[in-house]
Coordinates of C-alpha atoms and ligand atoms in Angstrom, one line a residue:
M1 CA 16.8 8.6 19.8
R2 CA 14.4 10.0 22.3
L3 CA 11.2 11.8 21.3
P4 CA 11.7 15.6 21.5
Q5 CA 8.8 17.7 22.9
Q6 CA 8.7 19.9 19.9
V7 CA 9.7 19.6 16.2
E8 CA 8.9 21.4 13.0
H9 CA 7.9 18.2 11.1
L10 CA 6.6 14.9 12.5
I11 CA 6.8 12.0 10.1
V12 CA 4.8 8.9 11.1
G13 CA 5.9 5.5 9.7
S14 CA 9.2 4.3 8.3
G15 CA 8.2 2.3 5.2
F16 CA 9.0 3.5 1.7
A17 CA 7.0 6.7 2.3
G18 CA 8.4 7.7 5.7
L19 CA 12.0 7.0 4.5
C20 CA 11.5 9.0 1.3
V21 CA 10.2 12.0 3.2
A22 CA 13.0 11.9 5.7
I23 CA 15.7 11.6 3.0
K24 CA 14.3 14.4 0.9
L25 CA 13.7 16.8 3.9
T26 CA 17.4 16.2 4.9
E27 CA 18.4 17.0 1.3
D28 CA 16.5 20.3 1.6
G29 CA 18.5 21.2 4.7
E30 CA 15.7 20.5 7.1
T31 CA 17.0 19.2 10.4
D32 CA 14.1 19.8 12.7
F33 CA 12.1 16.7 12.1
V34 CA 11.6 13.3 13.6
V35 CA 10.2 10.0 12.4
I36 CA 8.1 7.9 14.7
E37 CA 7.7 4.2 14.0
K38 CA 5.5 1.9 16.1
A39 CA 7.6 -1.2 15.3
D40 CA 11.2 -1.7 16.1
D41 CA 12.7 -1.5 12.6
V42 CA 12.2 0.4 9.3
G43 CA 10.6 -1.3 6.3
G44 CA 6.8 -1.2 6.9
T45 CA 5.2 -3.7 4.5
W46 CA 8.5 -5.5 3.9
R47 CA 9.3 -5.8 7.6
D48 CA 5.8 -7.2 8.4
N49 CA 5.1 -9.5 5.5
T50 CA 7.6 -12.4 6.0
Y51 CA 5.3 -15.2 4.8
P52 CA 6.9 -17.9 2.6
G53 CA 7.0 -16.8 -1.0
A54 CA 6.6 -13.1 -0.3
C55 CA 7.9 -10.9 -3.1
C56 CA 7.0 -7.8 -5.0
D57 CA 4.7 -8.1 -8.0
V58 CA 6.1 -5.0 -9.8
P59 CA 9.6 -5.4 -11.2
S60 CA 12.2 -4.5 -8.5
Q61 CA 14.0 -2.1 -10.8
L62 CA 10.9 0.1 -10.6
Y63 CA 10.0 -0.9 -7.0
S64 CA 12.9 1.0 -5.5
F65 CA 13.7 4.7 -5.2
S66 CA 14.8 6.5 -8.4
F67 CA 17.5 8.2 -6.4
A68 CA 18.8 5.0 -4.9
R69 CA 18.7 2.4 -7.6
N70 CA 19.8 -1.1 -6.6
P71 CA 21.9 -2.9 -9.2
E72 CA 22.2 -5.9 -6.9
W73 CA 18.6 -7.3 -7.2
S74 CA 19.0 -11.0 -7.6
S75 CA 15.9 -11.4 -9.9
S76 CA 13.4 -9.3 -11.7
Y77 CA 10.8 -9.7 -8.8
S78 CA 12.8 -9.7 -5.6
P79 CA 11.8 -11.7 -2.6
Q80 CA 10.9 -10.0 0.7
P81 CA 14.2 -10.4 2.5
E82 CA 16.0 -8.5 -0.3
I83 CA 13.5 -5.7 -0.3
Q84 CA 13.7 -5.4 3.5
A85 CA 17.5 -5.4 3.3
Y86 CA 17.4 -2.7 0.7
L87 CA 15.2 -0.5 2.9
Q88 CA 17.4 -1.1 5.9
T89 CA 20.5 -0.2 3.9
I90 CA 18.8 3.0 2.7
A91 CA 17.9 4.0 6.2
D92 CA 21.5 3.5 7.3
E93 CA 23.1 5.2 4.3
Y94 CA 20.9 8.3 4.6
A95 CA 21.1 8.3 8.4
V96 CA 17.3 8.1 8.8
R97 CA 17.6 5.8 11.8
D98 CA 19.3 8.6 13.7
K99 CA 16.1 10.6 13.2
T100 CA 13.7 7.8 14.1
V101 CA 12.1 7.0 17.4
F102 CA 11.2 3.3 17.2
G103 CA 8.5 1.6 19.3
T104 CA 6.5 4.8 19.2
E105 CA 2.9 4.8 18.0
L106 CA 1.0 7.9 17.1
E107 CA -2.2 7.6 19.2
R108 CA -3.8 11.0 18.5
A109 CA -2.9 14.2 16.7
T110 CA -5.0 17.3 17.4
W111 CA -4.8 20.5 15.4
D112 CA -4.3 23.6 17.7
D113 CA -5.8 26.4 15.6
E114 CA -4.6 29.1 18.0
N115 CA -1.0 28.2 17.8
Q116 CA -1.1 26.6 14.3
V117 CA 0.5 23.3 15.4
W118 CA -0.3 19.7 15.8
R119 CA -0.4 18.4 19.3
C120 CA 0.4 14.8 19.2
R121 CA 0.1 12.0 21.8
T122 CA 2.3 9.0 21.2
T123 CA 3.1 5.9 23.3
S124 CA 6.5 7.6 24.1
G125 CA 5.0 10.9 25.2
D126 CA 3.7 14.1 23.7
V127 CA 5.2 16.1 20.9
V128 CA 4.1 19.4 19.2
A129 CA 4.8 19.7 15.5
R130 CA 4.2 22.4 12.9
T131 CA 3.4 19.8 10.1
L132 CA 2.2 16.2 10.4
I133 CA 3.3 13.9 7.6
T134 CA 1.7 10.5 7.6
G135 CA 3.5 7.6 5.9
T136 CA 1.3 5.0 7.6
G137 CA 0.6 2.9 4.5
G138 CA -2.6 1.7 2.8
L139 CA -1.9 -2.0 3.4
S140 CA -0.5 -1.9 6.9
E141 CA -3.3 -2.9 9.3
P142 CA -4.4 -6.6 8.9
R143 CA -8.1 -7.2 8.4
L144 CA -9.3 -10.3 10.1
P145 CA -12.6 -11.9 8.9
D146 CA -15.5 -11.9 11.3
I147 CA -16.2 -15.6 11.4
E148 CA -18.4 -17.2 14.0
G149 CA -16.5 -19.4 16.5
V150 CA -13.0 -18.2 15.4
E151 CA -12.1 -17.7 19.0
T152 CA -12.8 -21.3 19.8
F153 CA -10.2 -22.7 17.4
T154 CA -7.6 -24.6 19.3
G155 CA -5.0 -24.9 16.5
R156 CA -2.8 -22.1 15.3
L157 CA -4.3 -19.2 13.4
F158 CA -2.5 -16.1 12.1
H159 CA -2.7 -13.4 9.5
S160 CA -0.4 -13.5 6.4
A161 CA 1.1 -10.2 7.4
R162 CA 2.0 -11.6 10.9
W163 CA 3.4 -15.0 9.9
D164 CA 4.1 -17.2 12.9
H165 CA 7.5 -18.7 12.1
T166 CA 7.3 -20.9 15.2
V167 CA 4.7 -23.1 13.4
D168 CA 6.1 -25.9 11.4
L169 CA 3.7 -26.7 8.6
A170 CA 5.3 -29.9 7.5
G171 CA 2.8 -32.7 7.6
K172 CA 0.0 -30.5 8.9
R173 CA -3.5 -29.9 7.6
V174 CA -3.5 -26.2 6.7
A175 CA -6.2 -23.8 5.6
V176 CA -5.5 -20.6 3.6
I177 CA -8.5 -18.2 3.7
G178 CA -8.5 -15.9 0.8
T179 CA -7.1 -15.9 -2.8
G180 CA -5.7 -12.4 -3.1
A181 CA -2.1 -11.2 -3.8
S182 CA -0.6 -12.6 -0.6
A183 CA -2.5 -15.9 -0.8
I184 CA -1.4 -16.8 -4.3
Q185 CA 2.2 -16.4 -3.2
I186 CA 1.7 -18.5 0.0
V187 CA -0.3 -21.4 -1.5
P188 CA 2.5 -22.9 -3.6
E189 CA 4.9 -22.7 -0.7
V190 CA 2.5 -24.4 1.8
Q191 CA 1.4 -27.0 -0.8
R192 CA 5.0 -28.3 -0.9
V193 CA 5.2 -29.1 2.8
A194 CA 1.7 -29.6 4.1
A195 CA 0.0 -32.9 4.4
H196 CA -3.2 -31.3 3.1
L197 CA -4.2 -27.8 2.1
D198 CA -7.7 -26.3 1.8
V199 CA -7.8 -23.0 -0.1
Y200 CA -10.9 -21.0 0.7
Q201 CA -12.0 -18.9 -2.3
R202 CA -14.8 -16.3 -2.4
T203 CA -14.0 -14.8 -5.8
P204 CA -11.2 -16.1 -8.1
P205 CA -8.6 -13.5 -9.2
W206 CA -7.1 -13.2 -12.7
V207 CA -3.6 -14.5 -12.5
I208 CA -1.2 -13.7 -15.4
P209 CA 2.2 -15.4 -15.8
R210 CA 5.1 -13.9 -13.9
N211 CA 8.0 -13.5 -16.2
D212 CA 10.5 -13.7 -13.3
R213 CA 14.2 -14.5 -14.0
R214 CA 17.4 -14.3 -12.1
Y215 CA 19.9 -11.6 -13.2
S216 CA 23.2 -12.9 -14.5
R217 CA 26.5 -11.5 -12.9
L218 CA 27.1 -9.7 -16.2
E219 CA 23.8 -8.0 -16.1
R220 CA 24.3 -6.9 -12.5
L221 CA 27.8 -5.6 -13.4
G222 CA 26.3 -3.6 -16.3
L223 CA 23.6 -2.1 -14.1
R224 CA 26.3 -1.2 -11.4
R225 CA 28.9 0.2 -13.8
V226 CA 26.8 1.9 -16.4
P227 CA 24.2 4.2 -14.7
A228 CA 22.8 5.3 -18.0
L229 CA 21.9 1.7 -18.8
A230 CA 20.2 1.2 -15.4
R231 CA 18.2 4.4 -16.0
L232 CA 17.2 3.3 -19.5
Y233 CA 16.2 -0.2 -18.3
R234 CA 14.1 1.3 -15.5
A235 CA 12.5 3.7 -17.9
G236 CA 11.6 0.9 -20.3
I237 CA 9.9 -1.1 -17.5
Y238 CA 8.1 2.1 -16.3
W239 CA 6.7 2.8 -19.8
A240 CA 5.8 -0.8 -20.5
H241 CA 3.7 -0.7 -17.3
E242 CA 2.0 2.6 -18.2
G243 CA 0.8 0.8 -21.3
Y244 CA -1.8 -0.9 -19.1
V245 CA -3.4 2.4 -18.1
P246 CA -5.8 2.8 -21.1
A247 CA -7.2 -0.7 -20.5
F248 CA -7.8 0.0 -16.8
T249 CA -9.1 3.6 -17.0
W250 CA -10.6 4.2 -20.4
Q251 CA -11.2 1.2 -22.6
P252 CA -11.4 -2.1 -20.6
R253 CA -11.7 -4.0 -23.9
L254 CA -8.0 -3.3 -24.5
G255 CA -7.3 -5.7 -21.6
A256 CA -8.5 -8.7 -23.7
P257 CA -4.9 -9.9 -24.7
A258 CA -3.9 -9.9 -21.0
Q259 CA -7.1 -11.7 -20.1
K260 CA -6.3 -14.3 -22.8
A261 CA -2.8 -14.8 -21.3
A262 CA -4.5 -15.3 -17.9
S263 CA -6.9 -17.9 -19.4
I264 CA -3.9 -19.7 -21.0
N265 CA -2.2 -19.6 -17.6
I266 CA -5.2 -21.5 -16.1
H267 CA -5.2 -24.0 -18.9
K268 CA -1.5 -24.7 -18.6
G269 CA -1.6 -25.1 -14.8
I270 CA -4.9 -27.0 -14.4
K271 CA -6.1 -30.0 -16.3
D272 CA -9.4 -30.7 -14.4
P273 CA -12.3 -28.9 -16.2
D274 CA -14.2 -28.5 -12.9
L275 CA -11.3 -26.9 -11.2
R276 CA -10.6 -24.7 -14.2
A277 CA -14.2 -23.5 -14.1
K278 CA -13.9 -22.7 -10.4
V279 CA -10.8 -20.5 -10.8
T280 CA -12.0 -18.7 -13.9
P281 CA -13.2 -15.2 -12.9
T282 CA -16.6 -13.9 -14.2
F283 CA -15.4 -10.3 -14.2
Q284 CA -13.1 -8.4 -16.6
L285 CA -9.4 -8.5 -16.0
G286 CA -8.2 -5.4 -14.0
C287 CA -11.5 -5.0 -12.0
K288 CA -9.7 -6.6 -9.1
R289 CA -5.9 -6.4 -8.7
V290 CA -4.2 -8.4 -11.5
L291 CA -2.0 -11.0 -9.9
R292 CA 1.2 -12.7 -11.2
S293 CA 2.2 -16.3 -10.7
N294 CA 3.5 -19.3 -12.6
T295 CA 3.1 -21.7 -9.6
Y296 CA -0.4 -20.9 -8.2
Y297 CA -2.5 -23.0 -10.5
P298 CA -0.2 -26.0 -10.5
A299 CA -0.3 -25.9 -6.7
L300 CA -4.1 -25.8 -6.7
A301 CA -4.1 -28.8 -9.0
A302 CA -1.9 -30.8 -6.7
E303 CA -3.1 -34.0 -5.1
N304 CA -2.9 -32.6 -1.5
V305 CA -5.0 -29.4 -2.3
D306 CA -8.7 -28.7 -2.3
L307 CA -10.1 -25.5 -3.5
V308 CA -13.2 -24.8 -1.4
T309 CA -15.7 -22.4 -2.9
D310 CA -18.6 -22.9 -0.5
P311 CA -18.9 -20.0 2.0
I312 CA -17.3 -20.5 5.4
T313 CA -20.1 -20.4 8.0
R314 CA -18.1 -21.0 11.2
I315 CA -15.0 -22.3 12.8
T316 CA -15.0 -24.9 15.5
A317 CA -12.2 -26.0 17.8
T318 CA -10.7 -28.2 15.1
A319 CA -12.3 -27.5 11.8
V320 CA -13.6 -25.0 9.3
V321 CA -17.3 -25.5 8.5
T322 CA -18.7 -24.5 5.1
G323 CA -22.1 -24.6 3.5
D324 CA -25.4 -23.1 4.3
G325 CA -27.6 -26.0 5.3
A326 CA -27.5 -29.5 6.6
E327 CA -27.1 -31.0 3.1
R328 CA -24.3 -28.9 1.8
S329 CA -22.7 -28.4 5.1
A330 CA -19.2 -29.8 5.4
E331 CA -16.5 -29.9 8.1
H332 CA -12.9 -29.5 7.1
P333 CA -10.5 -30.6 9.8
V334 CA -7.5 -28.3 10.2
D335 CA -4.4 -27.8 12.3
V336 CA -3.3 -24.3 11.1
I337 CA -5.4 -21.5 9.6
V338 CA -3.6 -18.8 7.6
V339 CA -5.8 -15.7 7.2
A340 CA -5.0 -13.9 4.0
T341 CA -7.9 -11.6 3.8
G342 CA -6.1 -8.4 3.3
F343 CA -6.0 -5.0 5.1
W344 CA -8.1 -2.1 6.1
T345 CA -7.9 0.0 3.0
T346 CA -10.9 2.2 2.7
E347 CA -11.2 2.9 6.4
L348 CA -7.6 3.8 7.2
P349 CA -6.9 3.4 10.9
I350 CA -4.9 6.6 11.0
A351 CA -8.1 8.5 10.1
E352 CA -9.5 7.7 13.6
R353 CA -6.5 9.4 15.2
V354 CA -6.2 12.7 13.4
I355 CA -8.4 15.5 14.7
G356 CA -8.8 18.6 12.5
R357 CA -9.8 22.3 12.9
G358 CA -13.4 21.6 13.7
G359 CA -12.6 19.0 16.4
R360 CA -13.6 16.1 14.1
T361 CA -11.5 13.2 13.2
L362 CA -10.6 12.4 9.6
A363 CA -12.8 9.3 9.9
E364 CA -15.8 11.4 11.0
E365 CA -15.1 13.9 8.2
W366 CA -15.1 11.0 5.7
S367 CA -18.0 9.0 7.2
A368 CA -20.7 10.5 5.0
G369 CA -19.0 10.6 1.6
G370 CA -15.9 8.3 1.9
M371 CA -12.2 9.2 1.9
S372 CA -11.2 12.4 0.0
A373 CA -8.3 14.7 -0.1
Y374 CA -6.8 17.4 -2.3
K375 CA -4.3 15.8 -4.8
G376 CA -4.4 12.7 -2.5
T377 CA -2.2 14.6 -0.1
T378 CA -3.8 17.4 1.9
V379 CA -7.3 17.7 3.4
H380 CA -9.6 20.7 4.0
G381 CA -10.1 21.2 7.7
F382 CA -6.7 19.6 8.5
P383 CA -4.1 22.3 8.0
N384 CA -0.4 21.2 7.6
L385 CA -1.4 17.6 7.3
F386 CA 0.3 15.8 4.4
M387 CA -0.7 12.2 3.8
M388 CA 1.5 10.0 1.7
T389 CA -0.4 7.4 -0.3
G390 CA -3.6 9.2 0.7
P391 CA -7.1 8.8 -1.0
N392 CA -7.1 8.0 -4.8
T393 CA -3.3 7.7 -5.1
G394 CA -3.0 3.9 -5.6
Q395 CA -2.6 2.1 -8.9
G396 CA -3.3 -1.4 -10.1
H397 CA -0.5 -1.5 -12.6
T398 CA 2.8 0.0 -11.4
S399 CA 5.0 0.8 -8.5
V400 CA 3.7 2.7 -5.4
V401 CA 7.2 4.1 -5.0
F402 CA 6.7 6.3 -8.1
T403 CA 3.6 7.8 -6.5
I404 CA 5.3 8.3 -3.2
E405 CA 8.1 10.3 -4.9
S406 CA 5.6 12.4 -6.7
Q407 CA 3.8 13.3 -3.4
V408 CA 7.1 14.0 -1.6
A409 CA 8.0 16.5 -4.4
Y410 CA 4.7 18.2 -3.7
L411 CA 5.3 18.2 0.0
R412 CA 8.8 19.8 -0.5
G413 CA 7.2 22.5 -2.6
A414 CA 4.7 23.2 0.1
L415 CA 7.4 23.4 2.8
R416 CA 9.6 25.6 0.6
T417 CA 6.6 28.0 0.0
M418 CA 5.8 28.1 3.7
R419 CA 9.5 28.8 4.6
E420 CA 10.0 31.5 1.9
R421 CA 6.7 33.3 2.6
G422 CA 6.6 32.9 6.3
Y423 CA 3.4 30.8 6.4
A424 CA 2.5 29.0 9.6
A425 CA -0.2 27.0 8.1
V426 CA -1.6 25.9 4.7
E427 CA -4.9 24.3 4.1
P428 CA -6.6 23.3 0.8
R429 CA -9.8 25.2 0.1
A430 CA -13.0 23.2 0.2
Q431 CA -13.8 24.1 -3.3
A432 CA -10.4 23.0 -4.7
Q433 CA -10.7 19.7 -2.9
R434 CA -14.3 19.2 -4.2
R435 CA -13.3 20.0 -7.8
W436 CA -10.3 17.6 -7.6
N437 CA -12.5 14.8 -6.3
S438 CA -15.4 15.3 -8.7
D439 CA -12.9 15.1 -11.5
V440 CA -11.4 11.9 -10.1
Q441 CA -14.9 10.3 -9.6
R442 CA -16.1 11.4 -13.0
R443 CA -13.0 9.7 -14.6
M444 CA -13.7 6.7 -12.4
R445 CA -17.0 6.0 -14.0
H446 CA -15.4 4.5 -17.1
T447 CA -12.7 2.5 -15.4
V448 CA -12.6 -1.3 -15.3
W449 CA -12.7 -1.0 -11.5
N450 CA -16.2 0.4 -11.7
T451 CA -17.5 -1.3 -14.8
G452 CA -15.7 -4.6 -14.8
G453 CA -18.4 -6.5 -12.9
C454 CA -16.7 -7.2 -9.5
S455 CA -16.7 -5.9 -6.0
S456 CA -13.2 -5.2 -4.7
W457 CA -11.3 -3.7 -1.8
Y458 CA -10.9 -0.6 -4.0
L459 CA -14.6 0.3 -3.4
D460 CA -15.8 1.7 -0.1
M461 CA -19.2 1.1 1.6
H462 CA -20.7 3.8 -0.7
G463 CA -19.4 1.9 -3.8
R464 CA -16.9 4.7 -4.5
N465 CA -13.4 4.0 -5.6
T466 CA -11.4 6.1 -3.1
V467 CA -8.2 4.0 -3.4
L468 CA -7.0 4.3 -7.0
W469 CA -5.8 7.0 -9.3
P470 CA -7.8 6.9 -12.6
K471 CA -5.1 8.2 -14.9
S472 CA -1.5 7.6 -15.8
T473 CA 1.1 8.0 -13.1
F474 CA 3.0 10.6 -15.2
T475 CA -0.2 12.7 -15.1
F476 CA -0.3 12.4 -11.3
R477 CA 3.3 13.5 -11.2
R478 CA 2.7 16.4 -13.5
R479 CA -0.3 17.5 -11.4
L480 CA 1.7 17.4 -8.2
A481 CA 4.9 18.9 -9.7
R482 CA 4.3 22.4 -8.3
F483 CA 2.8 23.4 -5.0
D484 CA -0.2 25.4 -6.1
V485 CA -0.5 27.7 -3.2
D486 CA -3.5 29.5 -4.9
A487 CA -5.6 26.5 -4.0
Y488 CA -4.8 27.0 -0.3
D489 CA -5.9 29.2 2.6
V490 CA -2.7 30.3 4.4
Q491 CA -1.9 31.7 7.8
V492 CA 1.0 34.0 8.2
A493 CA 3.4 33.1 11.0
Q494 CA 3.6 35.5 14.0
P495 CA 6.7 37.6 13.9
T496 CA 8.2 36.1 17.1
P497 CA 7.2 32.5 17.4
D498 CA 7.2 31.6 21.1
R499 CA 8.2 28.0 21.1
E500 CA 8.0 27.7 24.8
A501 CA 4.5 29.0 24.9
V502 CA 3.5 26.7 22.1
A503 CA 5.0 23.6 23.8
Ligands
FAD601 C1 2.5 -8.4 0.6 C2 2.5 -7.1 -0.1 C3 3.1 -7.0 -1.3 C4 3.1 -5.8 -2.0 N1 3.8 -5.7 -3.2 C5 3.8 -4.5 -3.8 C6 4.4 -4.4 -5.1 O1 4.9 -5.3 -5.6 N2 4.4 -3.2 -5.7 C7 3.8 -2.1 -5.1 O2 3.8 -1.0 -5.7 N3 3.2 -2.2 -3.9 C8 3.2 -3.3 -3.3 N4 2.5 -3.4 -2.1 C9 2.0 -2.2 -1.4 C10 2.9 -1.7 -0.4 O3 2.2 -1.6 0.8 C11 3.5 -0.4 -0.8 O4 4.2 -0.6 -2.1 C12 4.6 0.3 0.1 O5 5.3 -0.7 0.8 C13 3.9 1.2 1.1 O6 4.8 1.9 1.8 P1 4.4 2.9 2.9 O7 5.6 3.5 3.5 O8 3.4 3.9 2.4 O9 3.6 2.1 4.0 P2 4.0 0.8 4.9 O10 5.1 0.0 4.2 O11 2.7 0.1 5.2 O12 4.6 1.5 6.2 C14 3.8 2.1 7.1 C15 4.6 2.2 8.4 O13 3.9 3.1 9.3 C16 3.9 2.5 10.6 N5 2.7 3.0 11.3 C17 1.4 2.8 11.0 N6 0.6 3.4 11.9 C18 1.5 4.0 12.8 C19 1.2 4.8 13.9 N7 0.0 5.2 14.3 N8 2.3 5.3 14.6 C20 3.6 5.0 14.2 N9 3.8 4.2 13.2 C21 2.8 3.7 12.4 C22 3.9 1.0 10.3 O14 4.4 0.2 11.4 C23 4.8 0.9 9.1 O15 6.1 0.7 9.4 C24 2.5 -4.6 -1.4 C25 1.8 -4.8 -0.2 C26 1.8 -6.0 0.5 C27 1.1 -6.1 1.8

């Protein structure tokens, strides 16, 4: 598909969020929209993260659309190829590909207040849109560590989200930098083939057992043939996960049994007391993302693996150097470095590219106080902008897909209201946005993320948690169930919209 010059709705990104928006707009009879995607396929996270061992850490039954359940998942936590295949199938079944312009990156979107439209510059040309809907993801842009000498390394180095499959790790000396969600999936796979593996840890995570199992043919048949059973099963998993919310948001002591399970996981996987001590976190479970694995600790305990906890000071042509002085300094020779240091989460790259009513980018708007939005979706000063997985919409305990569907319902309500009442633009009032965020931040004070004794990627440079939602996801859904136009300033459309003039 070619990029049109003008559309009613421009959707950016084709991961879970972009696909969901496109599908639901189509269901509402909207035809005048286009999806732009900078890569050459749909899938987002699941197209990009092809590292060995990649899989979801929320059960697949829940980590899929409620309107497109998949009875064919092979196991309770599906591997990346299955999730990517699922998203590709959805894109085909709902004909989203026909509405997508691939290889097209949004470079800049500027609000034109006179004509009440977004003027967008992309790598495939310019497009004017009434609404701008971003599905650009919170974990999309790899974050590389700023280590002295990294450019002098003569071996192979790549980020976990850009895995270089041309590199054969068999018999190599490999370094994995980071011990987050991706790293704990990568380490057991690399340990099996590498001659030697150094794992560089700054802060150990809590890792609970992953109760993964393959579905039998009979179970899959049941899920396929009896939709009520599939719905019930999914609902059971959803409510079991919501059970974590009080421990995260209200009374961190309730997380003690899970922390006990994580401690037992360490003891089962590792015999060496020194190594056990090194991997035991000093903060409360939940403060950083809780990870799931049965194989991470045994891999760390393997003969060919060293867990390095001294800080990395520099990288040379052939080694990683740790330690702060001559005595403690050590050089670790390495052939391949895998950087698993996460993503830009609190300074979203898209924020640099969206320019609002006052001529300021979202990033500038947020520079003083950190990211903030109304209901995690709309932003004062940025009319007709709808951000999927915007500020304070993430969770540490359940599926992002549930949140995306809640936001898409809110977006549909907004578009319906605009259509029915003839509004050209809607923009949340500053006061409504302030009130929403002060409530979110007030709730945040008692969460384990703020009181659990860790520093995490949930916190921005001001120490504010602008990533997570501090209540249950059903509360989020309820709060976004209806488009509350009273909280918005609206602009009525001109009687005879002159599309030519606008373009
Ligand atoms: C390894 C890994 C495992 C995860 N596991 C889970 C899990 O188990 N459960 C869970 O709930 N969440 C998980 N997540 C979080 C995951 O990111 C979300 O669940 C979900 O995939 C986000 O979907 P999205 O569509 O919002 O964003 P993404 O999947 O990140 O998609 C964003 C899309 O936008 C495109 N894009 C970005 N900028 C532009 C631009 N300027 N112009 C055009 N296109 C652009 C990107 O190319 C991409 O295709 C995981 C994340 C990672 C990295």
